[in-house]
């Protein structure tokens, strides 16, 4: 956590200038709070306006992709696949409704060896047309009906045949669990403009003695994105975002009667399930409008005001934090015992007194009062006129002690450059750390000259 806060502190853009009376090498004094505010301002984004509403559709078209609708049987009684093409027991038949009529013969939806017990509806187009006034330019309503029919040679295609009657009757006399409806739905990510797919499951019983008629209402969503900065730039996306089931129990001859009534064909079969697939009239309309130039400029004005307000607060905080740190340094110059005090991120003083140390135990409140009194005096010491005053007092003391001539001669005083010392500094570290006789060590140490600039530098 400390490493993270130190990294955030380095990106503080509200740093205050550091004066010469500090031991800081950086040109600015930065704080963790300023870094946090900088990160917060850096991630500010102008969010788009998103509105969602329900609407009633009179006409729409939708293309189902591969594996959008899957029906699988979870059979608890055995390992016989009733939907297989050879030795077929139950034939899944796909009827196409055009308006209110079936014009074409059904398509058998046998499963494959790779996916047993599974029925799929691939590449099917659905059309919703419930307009009161029909337009010749628009297509008629198109729906699909999946019927689970007892196998009959009437529906046989090349390579398919029914199981014998004994096998079919034996299978139908048992309970066979559930039918799983797996429908692939989508949600739209407007940031990446990509679809995110997910599956929604629906479980229903599969009982050949109590077949069900189910309406599968596919709910459509239309997302309209306006990404224009000055003028409108619309993009439209349509996808399935939900579905609804409406169930009712029927008899085994219901599907046969409906199909014979709505078509020119005559069939005779028992059905064990009937599922109508259509588009729901109620859809979701989502409108995403990115900010226009005028809105951006208006919001930028508010953001700039916020930035200036935060800048004023953080600059004040950094200035006070720097001031307290400098005053703390001055106090510890005179009273090193105060080095135990530190400044936290909220600019408050901490007093980490050791429980085993009796030095500060009598009164923490008195110690705090003493500290704040010293801080007030240290603030006075930082003033330039006070610094010049102290230097003048030192001058008068030296003048009284040594006289005027010594002070005048100080103009000619200074350290001499030692060429041997410069040469020693250029020698590599590996050569300097070699083993030498002990008698030569004292001699070398006595010959070392300390740089005058290093004599009274404060050791941190």
PDB file of N, CA and C in Angstrom, residues 14 137 197 317 392:
ATOM      1  N   UNK A  14      -0.283  19.136  -8.685  1.00  0.00           N
ATOM      2  CA  UNK A  14      -0.549  20.332  -7.897  1.00  0.00           C
ATOM      3  C   UNK A  14       0.595  20.628  -6.933  1.00  0.00           C
ATOM      4  N   UNK A 137     -45.322  -4.192 -50.361  1.00  0.00           N
ATOM      5  CA  UNK A 137     -43.859  -4.181 -50.351  1.00  0.00           C
ATOM      6  C   UNK A 137     -43.285  -4.943 -49.163  1.00  0.00           C
ATOM      7  N   UNK A 197     -22.425 -12.657 -26.183  1.00  0.00           N
ATOM      8  CA  UNK A 197     -23.433 -13.709 -26.270  1.00  0.00           C
ATOM      9  C   UNK A 197     -23.506 -14.487 -24.958  1.00  0.00           C
ATOM     10  N   UNK A 317      -3.366  22.510   0.733  1.00  0.00           N
ATOM     11  CA  UNK A 317      -2.941  21.354   1.527  1.00  0.00           C
ATOM     12  C   UNK A 317      -1.441  21.109   1.379  1.00  0.00           C
ATOM     13  N   UNK A 392      23.867  39.107  11.715  1.00  0.00           N
ATOM     14  CA  UNK A 392      24.498  40.336  12.221  1.00  0.00           C
ATOM     15  C   UNK A 392      24.948  40.170  13.664  1.00  0.00           C
TER      16      UNK A 392
END
